[in-house]
XYZ file of C-alpha atoms in Angstrom:
434
model
C 112.424 110.070 104.651
C 111.262 106.766 106.131
C 107.884 105.422 105.045
C 105.022 106.118 107.448
C 103.636 103.343 109.587
C 100.246 101.760 108.973
C 97.129 101.009 110.989
C 94.008 98.924 110.360
C 91.626 101.665 109.304
C 88.704 99.279 109.219
C 89.226 98.418 112.879
C 89.471 102.104 113.780
C 86.356 102.933 111.757
C 84.576 100.097 113.564
C 84.786 102.069 116.802
C 81.935 104.190 115.452
C 79.671 101.139 115.760
C 80.061 100.979 119.541
C 76.855 101.807 121.372
C 76.752 104.564 123.951
C 75.572 103.811 127.450
C 76.332 104.251 131.147
C 79.938 103.073 130.715
C 80.947 106.440 129.305
C 80.817 109.201 131.873
C 79.522 112.570 130.708
C 77.703 111.192 127.640
C 74.115 112.542 127.676
C 71.537 109.907 128.513
C 69.612 111.085 125.463
C 72.294 109.451 123.324
C 72.185 106.098 125.123
C 71.460 103.221 122.783
C 72.819 105.022 119.729
C 76.058 104.059 118.077
C 78.812 106.648 118.046
C 78.109 107.150 114.342
C 74.399 107.716 114.948
C 75.096 110.114 117.810
C 77.539 112.197 115.773
C 75.002 112.462 112.949
C 72.871 114.482 115.363
C 75.741 116.996 115.793
C 75.325 117.080 119.582
C 76.545 120.021 121.640
C 78.453 119.912 124.914
C 75.961 122.174 126.640
C 72.866 122.264 124.443
C 72.557 118.464 124.578
C 73.443 118.031 128.215
C 76.823 116.354 128.431
C 77.003 115.820 132.168
C 79.756 117.442 134.159
C 82.567 117.212 134.628
C 83.613 116.692 131.052
C 86.999 116.889 129.341
C 86.838 117.932 125.695
C 89.335 118.285 122.869
C 89.512 121.185 120.418
C 89.739 119.674 116.940
C 91.289 122.805 115.431
C 94.091 122.796 117.987
C 94.719 119.066 117.487
C 95.014 119.523 113.719
C 97.291 122.540 114.141
C 99.595 120.573 116.431
C 99.686 117.563 114.128
C 100.600 119.695 111.119
C 103.123 121.797 113.047
C 105.050 118.832 114.431
C 104.956 116.929 111.148
C 106.384 119.890 109.252
C 109.012 120.555 111.926
C 110.248 116.933 111.839
C 110.215 116.722 108.053
C 112.231 119.915 107.743
C 114.896 118.461 110.039
C 114.992 114.988 108.524
C 113.590 113.307 111.640
C 111.323 110.285 111.709
C 108.586 110.618 114.338
C 107.257 107.734 116.439
C 105.025 109.569 118.929
C 104.483 107.907 122.266
C 100.976 106.495 122.158
C 100.664 106.301 125.934
C 99.688 109.976 125.916
C 96.244 109.261 124.459
C 95.907 105.481 123.891
C 93.400 106.494 121.209
C 93.584 104.590 117.894
C 91.681 107.363 116.108
C 94.389 109.824 117.126
C 97.130 107.339 116.182
C 95.559 107.280 112.718
C 95.766 111.044 112.436
C 99.398 110.995 113.547
C 100.225 108.374 110.916
C 98.285 110.355 108.305
C 100.613 113.251 109.094
C 103.620 111.088 108.318
C 104.496 109.423 111.625
C 107.025 106.624 111.096
C 105.475 104.494 113.845
C 103.953 104.614 117.327
C 105.893 104.188 120.571
C 104.725 101.910 123.405
C 106.056 101.212 126.900
C 104.102 98.169 128.134
C 102.776 94.910 126.749
C 99.271 96.131 127.572
C 99.768 99.146 125.323
C 101.336 96.973 122.637
C 98.315 94.666 122.625
C 96.037 97.638 121.994
C 98.230 98.778 119.120
C 98.203 95.348 117.531
C 94.431 95.000 117.967
C 94.193 97.996 115.641
C 96.909 96.824 113.289
C 99.677 99.303 114.098
C 102.440 98.006 111.857
C 105.559 99.616 113.327
C 106.097 99.861 117.069
C 109.058 101.225 118.981
C 108.923 99.712 122.474
C 110.750 102.282 124.606
C 111.346 99.958 127.521
C 112.872 96.650 128.560
C 110.695 93.686 127.579
C 111.775 90.748 129.745
C 108.465 89.158 130.719
C 108.289 85.572 129.329
C 104.552 85.783 128.686
C 104.894 89.065 126.877
C 107.774 87.784 124.774
C 105.865 84.616 123.852
C 102.910 86.731 122.747
C 105.242 89.016 120.772
C 106.738 85.988 118.994
C 103.231 84.986 117.944
C 102.542 88.453 116.533
C 105.791 88.426 114.557
C 104.932 85.007 113.139
C 101.371 85.974 112.232
C 102.212 89.252 110.467
C 105.394 89.525 108.434
C 104.804 93.272 108.006
C 104.844 93.901 111.763
C 108.035 95.754 112.737
C 109.003 95.760 116.404
C 112.030 97.168 118.210
C 112.657 97.278 121.969
C 115.413 98.233 124.418
C 117.783 96.313 126.670
C 120.403 97.624 129.112
C 122.032 94.569 130.696
C 123.615 91.271 129.769
C 121.166 89.580 132.131
C 118.305 91.199 130.228
C 119.686 89.774 126.986
C 119.885 86.344 128.632
C 116.276 86.506 129.827
C 115.023 87.577 126.398
C 117.014 84.841 124.742
C 115.717 82.156 127.125
C 112.096 83.209 126.625
C 112.328 83.512 122.851
C 114.246 80.271 122.271
C 111.423 78.493 124.082
C 109.121 79.600 121.248
C 109.233 77.324 118.203
C 109.638 78.529 115.625
C 110.603 82.190 116.010
C 109.748 83.886 112.713
C 112.671 86.314 112.840
C 115.034 87.821 115.403
C 113.650 90.525 117.682
C 115.291 93.872 117.001
C 116.769 95.509 120.099
C 118.535 98.751 120.918
C 121.199 99.286 123.550
C 119.613 101.753 125.939
C 121.762 104.586 127.269
C 120.733 106.027 130.638
C 121.793 108.836 132.927
C 123.172 108.610 136.465
C 120.345 108.702 138.986
C 117.787 108.348 136.211
C 115.751 105.480 134.888
C 116.867 102.436 132.929
C 119.840 102.483 130.554
C 123.542 101.651 130.710
C 125.623 104.071 132.760
C 129.000 103.517 131.069
C 130.517 102.537 127.751
C 131.973 99.235 128.929
C 128.477 98.044 129.885
C 127.112 99.251 126.560
C 129.769 97.243 124.737
C 129.086 94.124 126.805
C 125.334 94.367 126.189
C 125.888 94.860 122.459
C 128.182 91.817 122.318
C 125.579 89.718 124.141
C 122.881 90.807 121.670
C 125.065 89.920 118.694
C 125.778 86.505 120.224
C 122.076 85.778 120.792
C 120.442 83.597 118.098
C 117.064 85.298 118.585
C 118.004 88.988 118.870
C 119.431 91.507 116.408
C 121.290 94.684 117.363
C 119.432 97.460 115.557
C 120.737 100.655 117.156
C 120.872 102.780 120.290
C 118.109 104.518 122.218
C 117.404 106.475 125.360
C 115.503 109.264 127.044
C 117.043 112.607 127.855
C 114.316 113.719 130.275
C 116.012 112.623 133.540
C 119.076 114.675 132.610
C 117.152 117.948 132.500
C 114.122 118.458 134.745
C 113.474 121.997 133.497
C 114.372 124.371 130.683
C 117.130 126.226 132.536
C 120.519 126.666 130.926
C 121.955 124.061 133.286
C 119.324 121.500 132.369
C 119.794 122.099 128.660
C 123.557 121.665 129.068
C 122.944 118.389 130.914
C 120.606 117.198 128.161
C 123.214 118.070 125.532
C 125.855 116.143 127.481
C 123.596 113.107 127.658
C 122.880 113.261 123.933
C 126.609 113.530 123.218
C 127.096 110.284 125.152
C 124.289 108.688 123.169
C 126.108 109.617 119.960
C 129.414 108.338 121.339
C 127.764 104.987 122.056
C 126.528 104.725 118.480
C 130.016 105.460 117.144
C 131.608 102.998 119.575
C 129.293 100.185 118.472
C 129.820 100.816 114.774
C 130.507 97.532 113.066
C 128.348 95.532 115.485
C 124.934 96.611 114.185
C 122.947 93.890 112.442
C 120.837 96.125 110.224
C 121.088 98.163 107.057
C 119.860 101.271 108.861
C 120.937 102.041 112.420
C 118.016 103.292 114.496
C 118.984 106.043 116.948
C 116.157 107.393 119.085
C 115.499 109.810 121.940
C 113.059 112.572 122.642
C 110.289 113.391 125.060
C 108.153 116.514 124.685
C 110.359 118.933 126.623
C 113.713 118.934 124.806
C 112.977 117.658 121.325
C 114.813 120.619 119.793
C 118.048 119.480 121.455
C 117.357 115.896 120.389
C 116.830 117.031 116.802
C 120.151 118.867 116.778
C 121.997 115.866 118.194
C 120.410 113.145 116.084
C 120.660 115.003 112.772
C 124.228 116.282 113.174
C 126.675 114.577 110.755
C 127.441 110.943 111.559
C 130.669 109.129 110.685
C 130.927 108.376 106.979
C 129.342 105.089 106.064
C 127.119 104.921 109.174
C 123.501 104.908 107.916
C 121.452 106.369 110.781
C 117.674 106.708 111.004
C 117.020 109.377 113.686
C 113.694 108.783 115.425
C 111.982 111.250 117.764
C 109.396 109.894 120.221
C 107.624 113.033 121.492
C 103.945 112.328 122.152
C 102.381 115.166 124.164
C 102.524 117.581 121.231
C 99.214 116.320 119.836
C 97.267 118.111 122.583
C 100.011 120.213 124.213
C 98.703 121.653 127.523
C 98.147 124.691 129.733
C 100.893 123.970 132.229
C 104.077 121.932 132.141
C 104.536 121.645 128.373
C 103.284 125.147 127.713
C 106.173 126.364 129.857
C 108.936 123.941 128.836
C 108.262 122.843 125.248
C 110.545 124.338 122.572
C 107.325 125.184 120.709
C 105.483 126.422 123.800
C 104.888 129.810 125.374
C 108.639 130.453 125.604
C 109.772 128.999 122.274
C 113.378 127.985 121.799
C 112.705 127.491 118.088
C 112.087 130.621 116.006
C 109.826 131.043 112.958
C 107.738 127.975 113.832
C 104.113 128.225 115.036
C 103.632 127.561 118.715
C 101.707 124.472 119.741
C 98.212 125.069 121.128
C 96.511 123.478 124.083
C 93.680 121.267 122.846
C 92.428 120.177 126.273
C 89.778 121.753 128.455
C 87.752 120.453 131.370
C 84.334 121.886 132.154
C 83.046 121.741 135.721
C 79.991 123.224 137.369
C 80.029 125.432 140.450
C 78.096 123.488 143.082
C 78.752 125.585 146.186
C 79.710 129.131 147.252
C 80.039 128.573 151.002
C 82.380 131.522 151.591
C 82.930 134.861 149.811
C 86.355 133.842 148.529
C 85.622 130.163 147.839
C 83.733 128.218 145.189
C 83.545 124.447 144.937
C 83.586 122.816 141.512
C 82.264 119.333 140.768
C 85.552 117.995 139.409
C 88.419 116.222 141.120
C 91.321 113.799 140.981
C 89.175 111.167 139.267
C 88.649 113.525 136.324
C 91.643 115.820 135.762
C 95.437 115.626 136.144
C 97.182 116.887 139.256
C 100.560 115.110 139.182
C 102.483 118.204 138.028
C 100.173 121.248 138.146
C 96.634 121.870 139.296
C 94.004 122.828 136.702
C 93.996 126.460 135.583
C 90.659 128.378 135.620
C 90.367 130.145 132.275
C 86.775 130.892 131.325
C 83.401 131.250 133.031
C 80.154 130.192 131.377
C 77.035 131.820 132.828
C 73.423 131.976 131.615
C 74.316 135.236 129.829
C 77.456 134.128 128.035
C 81.069 132.988 128.271
C 83.991 135.232 129.185
C 87.496 135.091 130.601
C 87.876 134.203 134.268
C 90.432 136.228 136.183
C 91.488 136.404 139.817
C 90.670 132.752 140.450
C 92.813 129.683 141.053
C 92.405 126.059 142.034
C 94.114 125.483 145.373
C 93.217 121.868 146.162
C 91.647 118.823 144.557
C 89.687 116.138 146.375
C 88.464 113.018 144.633
C 85.379 114.790 143.255
C 85.767 118.457 144.221
C 88.024 121.354 143.278
C 88.555 124.291 145.631
C 88.472 127.526 143.658
C 89.833 130.602 145.417
C 88.189 133.708 143.959
C 88.845 137.417 144.347
C 86.396 139.758 145.976
C 85.313 141.233 142.628
C 84.872 137.913 140.827
C 81.239 137.258 139.975
C 80.706 133.520 140.041
C 77.503 131.777 141.092
C 76.231 128.302 141.862
C 75.247 126.724 138.570
C 77.893 128.494 136.485
C 80.471 126.432 134.575
C 84.227 126.930 134.730
C 86.495 125.977 131.849
C 89.817 124.656 133.128
C 93.138 124.419 131.335
C 94.995 121.192 132.122
C 98.643 120.318 132.656
C 100.367 117.078 131.532
C 98.129 115.363 128.957
C 99.555 111.922 129.775
C 97.469 111.870 132.947
C 94.284 113.234 131.368
C 93.241 110.554 128.906
C 93.556 107.625 131.311
C 90.602 109.065 133.237
C 88.283 109.093 130.208
C 87.092 106.235 127.987
C 85.359 108.557 125.539
C 86.459 112.146 124.886
C 84.316 114.572 122.864
C 86.163 116.419 120.107
C 84.608 119.811 119.389
C 84.546 121.863 116.212
C 85.303 125.509 115.595
C 82.466 126.742 117.804
C 83.822 124.885 120.828
C 80.354 123.412 121.336
C 79.447 121.028 118.518
C 80.884 117.536 118.986
C 82.452 116.306 115.734
C 83.864 113.062 117.107
C 83.937 110.921 120.216
C 87.488 109.674 120.761
C 87.735 106.197 122.297
C 90.675 105.453 124.585
C 92.004 102.098 125.827
C 93.823 102.072 129.183
């Protein structure tokens, strides 16, 4: 199995020296002026120490379960894992992923890449086209400054190869060629070549470039299958078959000892695993790399329903992933018998796929499951909670909400409390960089 990527642990540990103040919403004012390290030494509690609402918290036990589950699943199948860091943009969580054997971390923008490099991430898979001259000049500087930095990106057109070549040849000297993958797309989807003749032309242009090196083939199967129906899975399988055909077609052109072949979001990684680890032509040394990122927190919506390790698992004898995310919001109004208003909205929780799911109710007398209630609408700072006639919920109570699509949770929070086994004591404060 490929060697795990590295990160600057000193830089990550240094985050604990940041002082808490008004910049971090929900942090209790009683902790202002303390460093993160000093605050955690007090073992603060979400409710007993007055974290202000709304607040999104992570369950440390669920995070660790998900990390171990995915690491074991990939290792068993001979897959390298480069989880997409855009899900959390949290160096402390990147560190835990690498500690569980991740081969590298995936990025999609230069902004994300700069964060990774600020914390010394040593191996980055850039799952996108990088054509911006400024970004390429900066990348060339990083490659020159750190010989251990490994970078690979995508390209899907001859013109893209030309633009990369022009930008990189303007940099003197370029420490080493930039590794690129031919990206395979799907009709009507995002980037990626649509046919084999284009793939061949792009590969030939890469090989001819003095500053690029053809390192493999990559893509994303998500646009082929929007859901987990049999038809979507068949479409995903067809896409992955074309990805494999492209690798075989380009055999002999690759400028590397190990051909990198990568796909995989968080919805169909079982199909990706089957495709990337099936036998390859003799003499073709393939490193299969999965890029799933949402697994670290899972969710209570989209991925719960579609993930192969979710509520309807397509993989047997493997533990299901657990949702590690919960938002807490206070009831601020009960203007009608069947309506409660919560102090949480679009600025705090995701709504791009599903609305938050009411799960538990915290009252002065205890916490219990919340039934016969649903969020119907979100405003910027309010959630409309429809409640049944027998639901006892009062102004001042707190509602715990399950969240859907973790990729649009973390960007709303600069500092996320991580709670221990009691769901109350904060064991870490996770810093994000968006």
